[in-house]
mmCIF file of C-alpha atoms in Angstrom:
data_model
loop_
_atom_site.group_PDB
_atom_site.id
_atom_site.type_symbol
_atom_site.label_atom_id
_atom_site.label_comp_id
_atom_site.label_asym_id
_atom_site.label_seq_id
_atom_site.Cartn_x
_atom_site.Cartn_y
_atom_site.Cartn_z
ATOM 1 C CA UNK P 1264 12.004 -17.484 -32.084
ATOM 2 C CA UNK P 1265 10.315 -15.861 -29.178
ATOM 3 C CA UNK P 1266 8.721 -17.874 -25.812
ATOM 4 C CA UNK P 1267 6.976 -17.796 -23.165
ATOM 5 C CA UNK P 1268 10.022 -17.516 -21.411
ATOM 6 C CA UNK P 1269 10.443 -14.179 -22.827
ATOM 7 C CA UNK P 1270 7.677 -12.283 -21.459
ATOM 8 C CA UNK P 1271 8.412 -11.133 -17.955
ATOM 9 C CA UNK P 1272 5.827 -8.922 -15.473
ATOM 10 C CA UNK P 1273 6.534 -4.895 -16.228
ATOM 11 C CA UNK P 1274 3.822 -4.130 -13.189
ATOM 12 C CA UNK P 1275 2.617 -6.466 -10.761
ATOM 13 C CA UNK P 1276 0.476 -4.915 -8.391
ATOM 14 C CA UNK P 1277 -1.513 -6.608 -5.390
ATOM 15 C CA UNK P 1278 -4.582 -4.869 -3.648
ATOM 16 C CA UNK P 1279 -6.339 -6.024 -0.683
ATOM 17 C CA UNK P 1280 -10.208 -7.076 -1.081
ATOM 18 C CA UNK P 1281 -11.379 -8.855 2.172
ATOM 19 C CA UNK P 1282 -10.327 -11.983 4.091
ATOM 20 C CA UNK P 1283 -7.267 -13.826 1.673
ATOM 21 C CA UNK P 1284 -8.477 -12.709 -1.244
ATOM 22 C CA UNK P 1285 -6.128 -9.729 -2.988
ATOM 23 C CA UNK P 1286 -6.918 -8.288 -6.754
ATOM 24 C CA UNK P 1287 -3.669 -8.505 -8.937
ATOM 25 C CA UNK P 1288 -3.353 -6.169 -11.917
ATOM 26 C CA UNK P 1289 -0.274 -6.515 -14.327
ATOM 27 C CA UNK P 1290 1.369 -5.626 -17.611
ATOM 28 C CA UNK P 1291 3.868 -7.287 -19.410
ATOM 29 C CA UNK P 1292 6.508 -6.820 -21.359
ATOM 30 C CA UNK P 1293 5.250 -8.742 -24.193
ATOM 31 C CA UNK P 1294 7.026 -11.003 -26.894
ATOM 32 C CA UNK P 1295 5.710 -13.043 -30.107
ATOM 33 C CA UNK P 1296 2.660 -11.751 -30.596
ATOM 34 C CA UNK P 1297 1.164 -13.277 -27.514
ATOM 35 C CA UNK P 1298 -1.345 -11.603 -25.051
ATOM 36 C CA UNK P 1299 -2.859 -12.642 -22.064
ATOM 37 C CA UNK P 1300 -5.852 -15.144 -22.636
ATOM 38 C CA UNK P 1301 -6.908 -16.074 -18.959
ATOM 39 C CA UNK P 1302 -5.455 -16.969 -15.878
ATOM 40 C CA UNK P 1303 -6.220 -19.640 -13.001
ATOM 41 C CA UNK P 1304 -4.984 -20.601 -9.434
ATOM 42 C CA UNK P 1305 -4.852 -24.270 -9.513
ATOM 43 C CA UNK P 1306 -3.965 -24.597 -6.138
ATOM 44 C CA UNK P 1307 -3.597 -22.648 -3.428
ATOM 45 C CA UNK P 1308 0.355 -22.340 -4.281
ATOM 46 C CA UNK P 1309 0.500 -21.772 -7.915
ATOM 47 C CA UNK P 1310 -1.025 -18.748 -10.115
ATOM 48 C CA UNK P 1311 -0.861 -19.550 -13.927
ATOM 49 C CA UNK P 1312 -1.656 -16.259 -16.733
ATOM 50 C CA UNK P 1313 -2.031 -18.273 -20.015
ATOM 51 C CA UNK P 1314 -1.466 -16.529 -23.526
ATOM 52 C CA UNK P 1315 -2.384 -17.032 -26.414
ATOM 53 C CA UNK P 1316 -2.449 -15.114 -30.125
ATOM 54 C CA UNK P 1317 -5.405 -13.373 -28.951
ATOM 55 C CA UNK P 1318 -6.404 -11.685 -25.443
ATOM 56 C CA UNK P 1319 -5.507 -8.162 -23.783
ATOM 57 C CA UNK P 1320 -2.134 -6.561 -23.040
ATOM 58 C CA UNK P 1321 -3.108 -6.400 -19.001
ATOM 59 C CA UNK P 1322 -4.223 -9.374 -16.362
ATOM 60 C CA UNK P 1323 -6.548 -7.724 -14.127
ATOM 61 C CA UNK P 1324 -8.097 -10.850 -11.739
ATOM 62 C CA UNK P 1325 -8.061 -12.232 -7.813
ATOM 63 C CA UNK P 1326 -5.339 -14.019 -6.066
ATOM 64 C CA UNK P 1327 -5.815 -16.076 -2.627
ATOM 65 C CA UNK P 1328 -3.167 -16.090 -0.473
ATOM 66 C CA UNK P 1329 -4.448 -18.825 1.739
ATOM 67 C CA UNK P 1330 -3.796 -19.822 5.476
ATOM 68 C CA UNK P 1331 -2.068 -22.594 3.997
ATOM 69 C CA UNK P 1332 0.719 -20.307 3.129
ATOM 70 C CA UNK P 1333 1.488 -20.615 6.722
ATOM 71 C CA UNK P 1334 3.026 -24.111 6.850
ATOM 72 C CA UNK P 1335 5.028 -25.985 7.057
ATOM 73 C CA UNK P 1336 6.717 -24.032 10.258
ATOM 74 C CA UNK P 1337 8.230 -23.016 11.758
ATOM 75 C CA UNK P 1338 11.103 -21.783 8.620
ATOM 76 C CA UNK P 1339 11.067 -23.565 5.786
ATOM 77 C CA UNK P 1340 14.318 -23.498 4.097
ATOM 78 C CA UNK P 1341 11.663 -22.735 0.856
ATOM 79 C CA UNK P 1342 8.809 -20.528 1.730
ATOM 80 C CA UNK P 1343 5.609 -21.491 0.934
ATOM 81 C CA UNK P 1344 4.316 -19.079 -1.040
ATOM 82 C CA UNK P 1345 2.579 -18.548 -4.185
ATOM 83 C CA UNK P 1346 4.407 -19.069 -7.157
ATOM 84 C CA UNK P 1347 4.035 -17.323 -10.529
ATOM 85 C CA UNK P 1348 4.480 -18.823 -14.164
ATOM 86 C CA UNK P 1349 3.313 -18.339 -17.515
ATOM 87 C CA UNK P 1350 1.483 -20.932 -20.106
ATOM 88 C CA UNK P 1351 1.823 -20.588 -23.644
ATOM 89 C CA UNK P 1352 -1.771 -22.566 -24.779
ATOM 90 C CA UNK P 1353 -0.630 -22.984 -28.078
ATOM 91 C CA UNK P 1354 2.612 -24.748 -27.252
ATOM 92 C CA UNK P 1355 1.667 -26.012 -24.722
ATOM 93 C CA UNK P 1356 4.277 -25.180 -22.685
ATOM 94 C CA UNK P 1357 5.204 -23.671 -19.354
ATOM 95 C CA UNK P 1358 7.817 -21.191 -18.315
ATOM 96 C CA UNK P 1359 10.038 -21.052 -15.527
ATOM 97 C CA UNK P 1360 9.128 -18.899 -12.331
ATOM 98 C CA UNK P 1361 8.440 -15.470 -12.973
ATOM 99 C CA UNK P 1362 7.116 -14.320 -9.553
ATOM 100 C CA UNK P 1363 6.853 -15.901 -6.140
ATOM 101 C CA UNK P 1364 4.734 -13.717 -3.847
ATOM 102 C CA UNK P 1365 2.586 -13.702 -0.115
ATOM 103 C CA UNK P 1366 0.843 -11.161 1.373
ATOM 104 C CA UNK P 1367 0.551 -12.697 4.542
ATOM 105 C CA UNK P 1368 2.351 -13.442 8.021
ATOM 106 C CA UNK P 1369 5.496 -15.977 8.287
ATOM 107 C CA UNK P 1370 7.691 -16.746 10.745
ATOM 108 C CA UNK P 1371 11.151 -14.880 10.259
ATOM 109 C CA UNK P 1372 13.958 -15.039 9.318
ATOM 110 C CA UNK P 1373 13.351 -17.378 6.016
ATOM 111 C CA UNK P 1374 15.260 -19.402 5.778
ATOM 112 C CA UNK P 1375 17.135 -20.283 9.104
ATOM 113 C CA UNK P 1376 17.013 -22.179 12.305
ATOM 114 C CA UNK P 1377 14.040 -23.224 14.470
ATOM 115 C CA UNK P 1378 11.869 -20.707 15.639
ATOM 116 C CA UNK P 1379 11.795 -22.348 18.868
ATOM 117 C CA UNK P 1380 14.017 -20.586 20.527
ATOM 118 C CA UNK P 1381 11.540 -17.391 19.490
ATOM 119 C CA UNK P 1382 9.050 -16.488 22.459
ATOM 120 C CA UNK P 1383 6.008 -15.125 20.451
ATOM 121 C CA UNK P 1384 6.167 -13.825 17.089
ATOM 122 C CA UNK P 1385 7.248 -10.278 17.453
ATOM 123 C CA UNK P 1386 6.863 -7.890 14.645
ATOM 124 C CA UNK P 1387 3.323 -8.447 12.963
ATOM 125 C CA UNK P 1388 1.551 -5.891 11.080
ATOM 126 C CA UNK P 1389 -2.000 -7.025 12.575
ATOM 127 C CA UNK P 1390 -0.550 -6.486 16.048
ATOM 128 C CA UNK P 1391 -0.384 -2.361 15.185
ATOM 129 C CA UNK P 1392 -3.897 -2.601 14.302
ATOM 130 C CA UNK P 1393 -2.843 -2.411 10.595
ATOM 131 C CA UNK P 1394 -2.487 -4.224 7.228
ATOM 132 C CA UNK P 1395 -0.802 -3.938 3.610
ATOM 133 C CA UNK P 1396 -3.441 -2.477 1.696
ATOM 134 C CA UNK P 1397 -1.539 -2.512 -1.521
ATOM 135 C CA UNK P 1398 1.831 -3.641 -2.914
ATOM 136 C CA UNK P 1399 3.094 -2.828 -6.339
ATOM 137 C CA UNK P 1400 6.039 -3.466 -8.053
ATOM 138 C CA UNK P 1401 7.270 -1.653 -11.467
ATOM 139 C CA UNK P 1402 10.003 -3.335 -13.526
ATOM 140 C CA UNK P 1403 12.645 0.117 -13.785
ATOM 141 C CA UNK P 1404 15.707 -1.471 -16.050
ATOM 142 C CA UNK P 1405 17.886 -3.393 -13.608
ATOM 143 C CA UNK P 1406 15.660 -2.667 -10.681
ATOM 144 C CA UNK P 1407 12.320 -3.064 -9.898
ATOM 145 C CA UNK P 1408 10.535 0.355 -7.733
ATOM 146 C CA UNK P 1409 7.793 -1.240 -4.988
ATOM 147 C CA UNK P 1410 5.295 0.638 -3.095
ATOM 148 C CA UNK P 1411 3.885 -0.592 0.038
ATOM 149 C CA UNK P 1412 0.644 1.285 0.994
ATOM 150 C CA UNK P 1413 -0.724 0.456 4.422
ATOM 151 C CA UNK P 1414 -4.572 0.981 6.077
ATOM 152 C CA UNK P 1415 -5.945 0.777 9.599
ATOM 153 C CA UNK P 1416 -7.774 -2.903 10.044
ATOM 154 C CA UNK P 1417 -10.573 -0.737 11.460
ATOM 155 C CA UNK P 1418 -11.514 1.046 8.717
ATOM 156 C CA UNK P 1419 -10.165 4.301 10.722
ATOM 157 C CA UNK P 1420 -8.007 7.226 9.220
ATOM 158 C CA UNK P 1421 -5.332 7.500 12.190
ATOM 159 C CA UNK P 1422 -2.809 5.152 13.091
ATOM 160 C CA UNK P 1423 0.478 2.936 12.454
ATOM 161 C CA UNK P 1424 1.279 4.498 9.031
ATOM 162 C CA UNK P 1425 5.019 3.998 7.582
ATOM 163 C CA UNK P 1426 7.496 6.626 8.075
ATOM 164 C CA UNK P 1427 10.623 5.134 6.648
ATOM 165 C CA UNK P 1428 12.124 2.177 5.380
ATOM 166 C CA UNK P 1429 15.615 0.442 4.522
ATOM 167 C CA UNK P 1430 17.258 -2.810 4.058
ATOM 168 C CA UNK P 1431 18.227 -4.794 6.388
ATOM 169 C CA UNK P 1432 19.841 -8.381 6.913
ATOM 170 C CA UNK P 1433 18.812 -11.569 9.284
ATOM 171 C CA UNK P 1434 21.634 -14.000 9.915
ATOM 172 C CA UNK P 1435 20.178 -17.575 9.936
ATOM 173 C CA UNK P 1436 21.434 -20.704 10.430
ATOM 174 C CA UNK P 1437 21.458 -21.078 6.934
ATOM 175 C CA UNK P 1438 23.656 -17.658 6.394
ATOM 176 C CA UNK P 1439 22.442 -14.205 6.413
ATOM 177 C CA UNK P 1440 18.929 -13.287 4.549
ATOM 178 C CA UNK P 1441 18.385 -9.884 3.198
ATOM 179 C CA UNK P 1442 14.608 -8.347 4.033
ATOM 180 C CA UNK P 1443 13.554 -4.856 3.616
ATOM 181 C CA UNK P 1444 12.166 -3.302 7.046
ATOM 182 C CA UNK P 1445 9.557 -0.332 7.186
ATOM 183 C CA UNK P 1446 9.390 1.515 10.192
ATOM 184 C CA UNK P 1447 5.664 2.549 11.599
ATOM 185 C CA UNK P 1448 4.255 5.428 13.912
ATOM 186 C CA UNK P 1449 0.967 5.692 15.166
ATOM 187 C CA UNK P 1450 -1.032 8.880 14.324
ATOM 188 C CA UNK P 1451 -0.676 9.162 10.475
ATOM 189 C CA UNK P 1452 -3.208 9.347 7.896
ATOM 190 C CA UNK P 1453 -1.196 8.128 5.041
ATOM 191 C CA UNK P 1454 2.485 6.757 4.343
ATOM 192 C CA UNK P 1455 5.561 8.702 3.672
ATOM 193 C CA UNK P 1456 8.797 7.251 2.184
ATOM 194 C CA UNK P 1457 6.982 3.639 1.440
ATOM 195 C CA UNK P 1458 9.266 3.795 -1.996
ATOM 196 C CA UNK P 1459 12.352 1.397 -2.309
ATOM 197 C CA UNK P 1460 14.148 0.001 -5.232
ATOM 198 C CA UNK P 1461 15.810 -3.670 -5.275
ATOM 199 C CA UNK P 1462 17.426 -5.433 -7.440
ATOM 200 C CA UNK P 1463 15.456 -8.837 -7.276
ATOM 201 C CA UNK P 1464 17.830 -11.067 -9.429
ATOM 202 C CA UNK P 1465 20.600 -10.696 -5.809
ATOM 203 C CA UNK P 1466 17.913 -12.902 -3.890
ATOM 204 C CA UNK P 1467 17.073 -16.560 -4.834
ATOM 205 C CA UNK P 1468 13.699 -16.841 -6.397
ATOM 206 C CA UNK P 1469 12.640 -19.445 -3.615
ATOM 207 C CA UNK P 1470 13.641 -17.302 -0.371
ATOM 208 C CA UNK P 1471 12.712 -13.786 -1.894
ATOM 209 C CA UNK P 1472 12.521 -11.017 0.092
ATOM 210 C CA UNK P 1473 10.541 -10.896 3.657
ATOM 211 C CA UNK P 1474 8.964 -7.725 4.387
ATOM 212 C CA UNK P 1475 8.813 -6.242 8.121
ATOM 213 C CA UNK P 1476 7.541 -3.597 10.293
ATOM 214 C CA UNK P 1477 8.360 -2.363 13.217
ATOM 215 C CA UNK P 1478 7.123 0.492 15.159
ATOM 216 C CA UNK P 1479 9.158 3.561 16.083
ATOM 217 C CA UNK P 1480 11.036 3.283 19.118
ATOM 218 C CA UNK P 1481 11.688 -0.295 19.129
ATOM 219 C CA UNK P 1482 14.337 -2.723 17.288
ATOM 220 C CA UNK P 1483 14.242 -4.351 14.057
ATOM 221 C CA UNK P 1484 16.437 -7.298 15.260
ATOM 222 C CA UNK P 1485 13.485 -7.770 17.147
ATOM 223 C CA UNK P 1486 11.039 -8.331 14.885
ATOM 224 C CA UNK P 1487 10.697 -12.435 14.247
ATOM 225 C CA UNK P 1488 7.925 -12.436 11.527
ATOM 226 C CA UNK P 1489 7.437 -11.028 8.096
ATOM 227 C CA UNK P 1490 4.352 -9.606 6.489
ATOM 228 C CA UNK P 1491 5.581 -10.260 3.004
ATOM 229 C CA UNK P 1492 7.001 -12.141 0.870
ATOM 230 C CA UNK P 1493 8.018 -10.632 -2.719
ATOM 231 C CA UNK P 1494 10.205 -11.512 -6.055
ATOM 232 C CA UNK P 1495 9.717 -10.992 -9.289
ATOM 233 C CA UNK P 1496 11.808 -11.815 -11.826
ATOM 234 C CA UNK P 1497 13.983 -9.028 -13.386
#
């Protein structure tokens, strides 16, 4: 007999709206006969898609990620994030994590040691002038393909755009972290090779994987804070 536990994201895609607030759009790989009924953000942590034996294939809504997000700090051994399940209404029951997400600033590398001995916070997007403007990930078999799309905080065409990216590991106190790393130029319109594929099952659901930038010319080991925080589960 099918669950909730079944159904898993085939799409989750995040698009920025103003302040914390982000849209989120998905599609499922379905099971059972049940569809998506509703969803709700109970707290600031938690986002909850209920389903039922009646509803839509596709969650279209709005997701806060909240300054909250930012503590406790500095590095959590378990980021706090917002964390993704599904509720079957008619059982009653819950199912175990299927996403834990943040589109917003942390200090890096999660998990490790103190941040103390860190002068500043090196490596945020907002210092470039520039935000995520969308993220979407696409379930592809054993992988899942995410898109980062970045905008100018001005509203402006030009500026720090991505020009490559690749993966790249933090060694922490608590043993080394993988994080993917996009490098930025200023001067683009639009982002070029933004594409990676990951398989998210190789990173614990409650570290995920920290996104960073860091502009052309400069070092990645520098960069001390992530923009990102994604997993989803394959």
């Amino acid at each position: 007999m099918s669950s909730i536990d079944d159904i898993k994201f085939s799409n989750l895609r995040f698009s920025y709206t103003s302040g914390n607030e982000y849209s989120i759009q998905a599609s499922f790989q379905l099971s059972g006969g049940l569809l998506v009924s509703g969803y709700s953000q109970p707290v600031y942590n938690e986002f909850v898609v209920n389903f039922s034996d009646s509803g839509s294939d596709d969650l279209d809504g709005d997701i806060t990620f909240s300054a909250q997000l930012q503590n406790p700090a500095p590095n959590p051994n378990v980021q706090n994030s917002v964390g993704m399940k599904f509720y079957d209404e008619a059982a009653g029951v819950y199912s175990s994590k299927k996403g834990n997400d943040k589109i917003s600033g942390n200090s890096c590398p999660p998990p490790g040691s103190s941040t103390e001995e860190i002068i500043g916070e090196i490596g945020s997007l907002d210092d470039y002038g520039a935000r995520i403007k969308m993220v979407d990930m696409l379930r592809t078999g054993g992988d899942t393909q995410v898109t980062i799309t970045t905008e100018n905080i001005d509203g402006e065409p030009t500026g720090y755009r991505i020009i490559s990216n690749m993966e790249h590991i933090i060694n922490t106190g608590s043993g080394p972290v993988k994080t993917w790393a996009f490098e930025i130029e200023n001067g683009n319109t639009v982002d070029t090779d933004n594409v990676f594929q990951f398989d998210f099952s190789s990173v614990a659901a409650e570290v995920g994987l920290p996104i960073l930038f860091y502009a052309k010319g400069t070092d990645v080991n520098d960069v001390h804070q992530s923009d990102a925080l994604l997993w989803i589960e394959q």
